[in-house]
Amino acid sequence: MESIKKYIAEVIGTFVLVLLGCGTAMLVGCDATSGGGYILTALAFGLVIVGMAYCIGNISGCHINPAVSLGVLLTGGMTFTDFVGYVVSQCVGAIAGAGMLKAIFDLGNITDMTGGYGSNGLAGVNGSSGAGILVEILLTFIFVMTILGVTSKKANHGSFGGLIIGLTLTLVHIFGIGLTGTSVNPARSLGPALLAGGDALSDLWVFIVGPFVGAVLAAFIYKFLESSNKNVKPVAEKNAAAVKTAAPAKSASASKNNSNKKKKK
């Protein structure tokens, strides 16, 4: 039952990501030459992550991205069964989000400023699949590395994790929108591409392979860096050490108080 709740949360989160992120791009356009729509689209994707992190984060961890789930799997944060469940849920949510956008724009007779439901493409890199994959690998690597660092059990970043992750997604969008539209998320690319068809669908493999390769690199490099840092201890160990340190002091204080009481008697 708990797993089902996680999967439902991932469907909802990915649905919202595509609906609001791609929907914003469709409304305002994201041409690099006109910065307003470009920045608004980047902010929309980042702010969705912030909102969803504090909404479904306590339920599923708010992956809403197969590349993130792969990174978590490779660092030991989830089982393979849950990984499959998450990916399926994310793809369902993304397709549903794209379908909802199609319904809204068709019923309202609204012009799609992207011409393809906010789908990713290679126009910004002059049709080069090699450049597109390289961009997606690098951006996903940065994004997943940030997530692994922020959510690591060996660190304590407090309640700001969702904000940090959301701002990082905004940052990689600011750089990547003019190149590939910024995927870093195979599910986010899948939904709009299925509806857009054409080049968006034929180039979809770039936005699946690139993010997955970036996530694999991020997972292995982060594990190596974290394991080599002997000064970093899990938060649980730090808390346990603090309790042990405090206990003798408390006992000594209690003994002193008892001694004072006896003297008064």
GROMACS .gro file of C-alpha atoms in nm:
model
  265
    1MET     CA    1   0.000   0.000   0.000
    2GLU     CA    2   0.284   0.237   0.082
    3SER     CA    3   0.442   0.176  -0.259
    4ILE     CA    4   0.110   0.249  -0.431
    5LYS     CA    5   0.092   0.583  -0.250
    6LYS     CA    6   0.445   0.665  -0.367
    7TYR     CA    7   0.359   0.581  -0.726
    8ILE     CA    8   0.043   0.794  -0.714
    9ALA     CA    9   0.249   1.083  -0.575
   10GLU     CA   10   0.497   1.046  -0.863
   11VAL     CA   11   0.211   1.048  -1.118
   12ILE     CA   12   0.075   1.370  -0.966
   13GLY     CA   13   0.415   1.538  -0.942
   14THR     CA   14   0.518   1.461  -1.301
   15PHE     CA   15   0.173   1.562  -1.425
   16VAL     CA   16   0.212   1.903  -1.259
   17LEU     CA   17   0.568   1.942  -1.392
   18VAL     CA   18   0.460   1.892  -1.754
   19LEU     CA   19   0.137   2.086  -1.715
   20LEU     CA   20   0.295   2.399  -1.565
   21GLY     CA   21   0.647   2.379  -1.709
   22CYS     CA   22   0.563   2.289  -2.070
   23GLY     CA   23   0.239   2.484  -2.044
   24THR     CA   24   0.426   2.803  -1.959
   25ALA     CA   25   0.657   2.750  -2.257
   26MET     CA   26   0.354   2.701  -2.481
   27LEU     CA   27   0.196   3.025  -2.360
   28VAL     CA   28   0.493   3.260  -2.359
   29GLY     CA   29   0.738   3.094  -2.597
   30CYS     CA   30   1.098   3.032  -2.503
   31ASP     CA   31   1.301   3.178  -2.786
   32ALA     CA   32   1.649   3.268  -2.660
   33THR     CA   33   1.636   3.599  -2.849
   34SER     CA   34   1.339   3.716  -2.641
   35GLY     CA   35   1.450   3.667  -2.284
   36GLY     CA   36   1.117   3.716  -2.109
   37GLY     CA   37   0.958   3.386  -2.209
   38TYR     CA   38   1.292   3.211  -2.174
   39ILE     CA   39   1.328   3.311  -1.808
   40LEU     CA   40   0.962   3.250  -1.728
   41THR     CA   41   0.985   2.896  -1.862
   42ALA     CA   42   1.300   2.825  -1.660
   43LEU     CA   43   1.135   2.961  -1.346
   44ALA     CA   44   0.818   2.759  -1.408
   45PHE     CA   45   1.009   2.430  -1.412
   46GLY     CA   46   1.213   2.525  -1.107
   47LEU     CA   47   0.917   2.649  -0.904
   48VAL     CA   48   0.721   2.331  -0.975
   49ILE     CA   49   1.004   2.133  -0.816
   50VAL     CA   50   1.002   2.362  -0.511
   51GLY     CA   51   0.626   2.327  -0.468
   52MET     CA   52   0.617   1.952  -0.526
   53ALA     CA   53   0.918   1.890  -0.301
   54TYR     CA   54   0.725   2.025  -0.005
   55CYS     CA   55   0.400   1.863  -0.123
   56ILE     CA   56   0.486   1.503  -0.213
   57GLY     CA   57   0.848   1.496  -0.095
   58ASN     CA   58   0.755   1.326   0.233
   59ILE     CA   59   0.561   1.059   0.042
   60SER     CA   60   0.778   0.960  -0.254
   61GLY     CA   61   1.085   1.182  -0.228
   62CYS     CA   62   0.955   1.386  -0.522
   63HIS     CA   63   1.173   1.235  -0.792
   64ILE     CA   64   0.924   1.306  -1.076
   65ASN     CA   65   1.210   1.222  -1.313
   66PRO     CA   66   1.339   0.877  -1.422
   67ALA     CA   67   1.698   1.009  -1.430
   68VAL     CA   68   1.673   1.113  -1.065
   69SER     CA   69   1.525   0.775  -0.974
   70LEU     CA   70   1.814   0.602  -1.153
   71GLY     CA   71   2.065   0.810  -0.957
   72VAL     CA   72   1.891   0.721  -0.630
   73LEU     CA   73   1.882   0.352  -0.727
   74LEU     CA   74   2.254   0.342  -0.806
   75THR     CA   75   2.342   0.508  -0.475
   76GLY     CA   76   2.137   0.254  -0.280
   77GLY     CA   77   1.843   0.477  -0.202
   78MET     CA   78   1.568   0.256  -0.345
   79THR     CA   79   1.494  -0.097  -0.463
   80PHE     CA   80   1.483  -0.200  -0.828
   81THR     CA   81   1.112  -0.281  -0.793
   82ASP     CA   82   1.039   0.071  -0.670
   83PHE     CA   83   1.258   0.213  -0.947
   84VAL     CA   84   1.044   0.042  -1.212
   85GLY     CA   85   0.727   0.157  -1.036
   86TYR     CA   86   0.854   0.514  -1.018
   87VAL     CA   87   0.954   0.528  -1.386
   88VAL     CA   88   0.620   0.390  -1.503
   89SER     CA   89   0.436   0.635  -1.278
   90GLN     CA   90   0.643   0.928  -1.402
   91CYS     CA   91   0.577   0.841  -1.766
   92VAL     CA   92   0.204   0.809  -1.698
   93GLY     CA   93   0.201   1.148  -1.525
   94ALA     CA   94   0.395   1.313  -1.808
   95ILE     CA   95   0.165   1.173  -2.078
   96ALA     CA   96  -0.140   1.280  -1.877
   97GLY     CA   97   0.007   1.630  -1.834
   98ALA     CA   98   0.072   1.665  -2.207
   99GLY     CA   99  -0.278   1.535  -2.281
  100MET     CA  100  -0.430   1.793  -2.049
  101LEU     CA  101  -0.234   2.070  -2.223
  102LYS     CA  102  -0.362   1.951  -2.560
  103ALA     CA  103  -0.718   1.955  -2.431
  104ILE     CA  104  -0.685   2.307  -2.285
  105PHE     CA  105  -0.517   2.457  -2.591
  106ASP     CA  106  -0.750   2.284  -2.837
  107LEU     CA  107  -1.069   2.374  -2.650
  108GLY     CA  108  -0.956   2.733  -2.598
  109ASN     CA  109  -0.818   2.765  -2.951
  110ILE     CA  110  -0.493   2.892  -2.796
  111THR     CA  111  -0.175   2.926  -3.001
  112ASP     CA  112   0.107   2.699  -2.890
  113MET     CA  113   0.412   2.926  -2.902
  114THR     CA  114   0.648   2.625  -2.911
  115GLY     CA  115   0.464   2.449  -3.191
  116GLY     CA  116   0.510   2.112  -3.024
  117TYR     CA  117   0.356   2.108  -2.674
  118GLY     CA  118   0.684   2.223  -2.520
  119SER     CA  119   0.868   1.920  -2.656
  120ASN     CA  120   1.247   1.908  -2.664
  121GLY     CA  121   1.438   1.944  -2.989
  122LEU     CA  122   1.778   1.989  -3.151
  123ALA     CA  123   1.716   2.314  -3.340
  124GLY     CA  124   1.936   2.506  -3.096
  125VAL     CA  125   2.232   2.282  -3.177
  126ASN     CA  126   2.162   2.285  -3.553
  127GLY     CA  127   2.020   1.933  -3.551
  128SER     CA  128   2.332   1.773  -3.402
  129SER     CA  129   2.233   1.471  -3.195
  130GLY     CA  130   2.589   1.450  -3.062
  131ALA     CA  131   2.577   1.804  -2.927
  132GLY     CA  132   2.229   1.744  -2.792
  133ILE     CA  133   2.334   1.432  -2.600
  134LEU     CA  134   2.641   1.611  -2.463
  135VAL     CA  135   2.429   1.902  -2.337
  136GLU     CA  136   2.180   1.666  -2.174
  137ILE     CA  137   2.452   1.456  -2.011
  138LEU     CA  138   2.619   1.763  -1.861
  139LEU     CA  139   2.298   1.929  -1.739
  140THR     CA  140   2.160   1.607  -1.592
  141PHE     CA  141   2.493   1.536  -1.425
  142ILE     CA  142   2.484   1.876  -1.253
  143PHE     CA  143   2.119   1.838  -1.154
  144VAL     CA  144   2.143   1.483  -1.017
  145MET     CA  145   2.472   1.555  -0.836
  146THR     CA  146   2.298   1.842  -0.659
  147ILE     CA  147   2.005   1.622  -0.560
  148LEU     CA  148   2.230   1.347  -0.425
  149GLY     CA  149   2.429   1.597  -0.223
  150VAL     CA  150   2.126   1.777  -0.082
  151THR     CA  151   1.945   1.455   0.012
  152SER     CA  152   2.249   1.265   0.142
  153LYS     CA  153   2.199   1.102   0.483
  154LYS     CA  154   2.556   1.204   0.566
  155ALA     CA  155   2.464   1.572   0.561
  156ASN     CA  156   2.197   1.786   0.716
  157HIS     CA  157   2.071   2.061   0.486
  158GLY     CA  158   1.759   2.124   0.691
  159SER     CA  159   1.436   2.223   0.522
  160PHE     CA  160   1.599   2.408   0.231
  161GLY     CA  161   1.656   2.101   0.013
  162GLY     CA  162   1.352   2.157  -0.209
  163LEU     CA  163   1.446   2.519  -0.270
  164ILE     CA  164   1.806   2.431  -0.361
  165ILE     CA  165   1.696   2.159  -0.604
  166GLY     CA  166   1.435   2.386  -0.763
  167LEU     CA  167   1.684   2.667  -0.813
  168THR     CA  168   1.932   2.423  -0.968
  169LEU     CA  169   1.669   2.306  -1.217
  170THR     CA  170   1.600   2.672  -1.300
  171LEU     CA  171   1.973   2.726  -1.356
  172VAL     CA  172   2.020   2.433  -1.595
  173HIS     CA  173   1.710   2.548  -1.786
  174ILE     CA  174   1.851   2.899  -1.823
  175PHE     CA  175   2.155   2.750  -1.996
  176GLY     CA  176   1.987   2.466  -2.182
  177ILE     CA  177   1.658   2.602  -2.318
  178GLY     CA  178   1.829   2.770  -2.613
  179LEU     CA  179   2.017   2.449  -2.696
  180THR     CA  180   1.783   2.151  -2.646
  181GLY     CA  181   1.487   2.299  -2.462
  182THR     CA  182   1.638   2.130  -2.154
  183SER     CA  183   1.508   1.785  -2.078
  184VAL     CA  184   1.723   1.631  -1.801
  185ASN     CA  185   1.407   1.421  -1.758
  186PRO     CA  186   1.308   1.140  -1.998
  187ALA     CA  187   0.945   1.136  -1.879
  188ARG     CA  188   0.906   1.513  -1.930
  189SER     CA  189   1.033   1.464  -2.287
  190LEU     CA  190   0.820   1.158  -2.357
  191GLY     CA  191   0.478   1.310  -2.289
  192PRO     CA  192   0.496   1.612  -2.523
  193ALA     CA  193   0.687   1.418  -2.792
  194LEU     CA  194   0.414   1.154  -2.820
  195LEU     CA  195   0.159   1.425  -2.895
  196ALA     CA  196   0.383   1.643  -3.113
  197GLY     CA  197   0.514   1.359  -3.332
  198GLY     CA  198   0.750   1.443  -3.619
  199ASP     CA  199   1.100   1.554  -3.524
  200ALA     CA  200   1.011   1.566  -3.155
  201LEU     CA  201   0.940   1.194  -3.161
  202SER     CA  202   1.231   1.097  -3.385
  203ASP     CA  203   1.475   1.292  -3.163
  204LEU     CA  204   1.325   1.157  -2.840
  205TRP     CA  205   1.603   0.899  -2.797
  206VAL     CA  206   1.850   1.184  -2.737
  207PHE     CA  207   1.645   1.301  -2.439
  208ILE     CA  208   1.628   0.953  -2.295
  209VAL     CA  209   1.989   0.845  -2.346
  210GLY     CA  210   2.146   1.179  -2.244
  211PRO     CA  211   1.972   1.216  -1.906
  212PHE     CA  212   2.023   0.850  -1.814
  213VAL     CA  213   2.396   0.866  -1.892
  214GLY     CA  214   2.426   1.190  -1.693
  215ALA     CA  215   2.248   1.029  -1.398
  216VAL     CA  216   2.477   0.724  -1.404
  217LEU     CA  217   2.788   0.944  -1.407
  218ALA     CA  218   2.651   1.159  -1.125
  219ALA     CA  219   2.569   0.856  -0.909
  220PHE     CA  220   2.908   0.688  -0.942
  221ILE     CA  221   3.111   1.007  -0.908
  222TYR     CA  222   2.910   1.126  -0.610
  223LYS     CA  223   2.947   0.789  -0.435
  224PHE     CA  224   3.323   0.801  -0.494
  225LEU     CA  225   3.359   1.157  -0.365
  226GLU     CA  226   3.141   1.099  -0.061
  227SER     CA  227   3.308   0.771   0.034
  228SER     CA  228   3.654   0.930   0.014
  229ASN     CA  229   3.555   1.202   0.260
  230LYS     CA  230   3.621   1.040   0.598
  231ASN     CA  231   3.535   1.357   0.784
  232VAL     CA  232   3.171   1.332   0.681
  233LYS     CA  233   2.965   1.114   0.915
  234PRO     CA  234   2.600   1.022   0.882
  235VAL     CA  235   2.366   1.254   1.068
  236ALA     CA  236   2.243   0.960   1.279
  237GLU     CA  237   2.599   0.891   1.395
  238LYS     CA  238   2.650   1.257   1.481
  239ASN     CA  239   2.330   1.261   1.685
  240ALA     CA  240   2.426   0.940   1.864
  241ALA     CA  241   2.766   1.084   1.950
  242ALA     CA  242   2.603   1.401   2.081
  243VAL     CA  243   2.371   1.197   2.303
  244LYS     CA  244   2.662   0.995   2.442
  245THR     CA  245   2.856   1.311   2.515
  246ALA     CA  246   2.561   1.478   2.682
  247ALA     CA  247   2.466   1.175   2.895
  248PRO     CA  248   2.773   1.175   3.128
  249ALA     CA  249   2.741   1.548   3.175
  250LYS     CA  250   2.376   1.507   3.269
  251SER     CA  251   2.458   1.224   3.511
  252ALA     CA  252   2.730   1.429   3.675
  253SER     CA  253   2.491   1.720   3.714
  254ALA     CA  254   2.225   1.492   3.867
  255SER     CA  255   2.478   1.344   4.111
  256LYS     CA  256   2.588   1.691   4.216
  257ASN     CA  257   2.228   1.796   4.280
  258ASN     CA  258   2.163   1.483   4.490
  259SER     CA  259   2.479   1.549   4.689
  260ASN     CA  260   2.371   1.908   4.761
  261LYS     CA  261   2.030   1.787   4.876
  262LYS     CA  262   2.190   1.540   5.123
  263LYS     CA  263   2.413   1.813   5.265
  264LYS     CA  264   2.110   2.038   5.322
  265LYS     CA  265   1.936   1.758   5.511
   0.00000   0.00000   0.00000
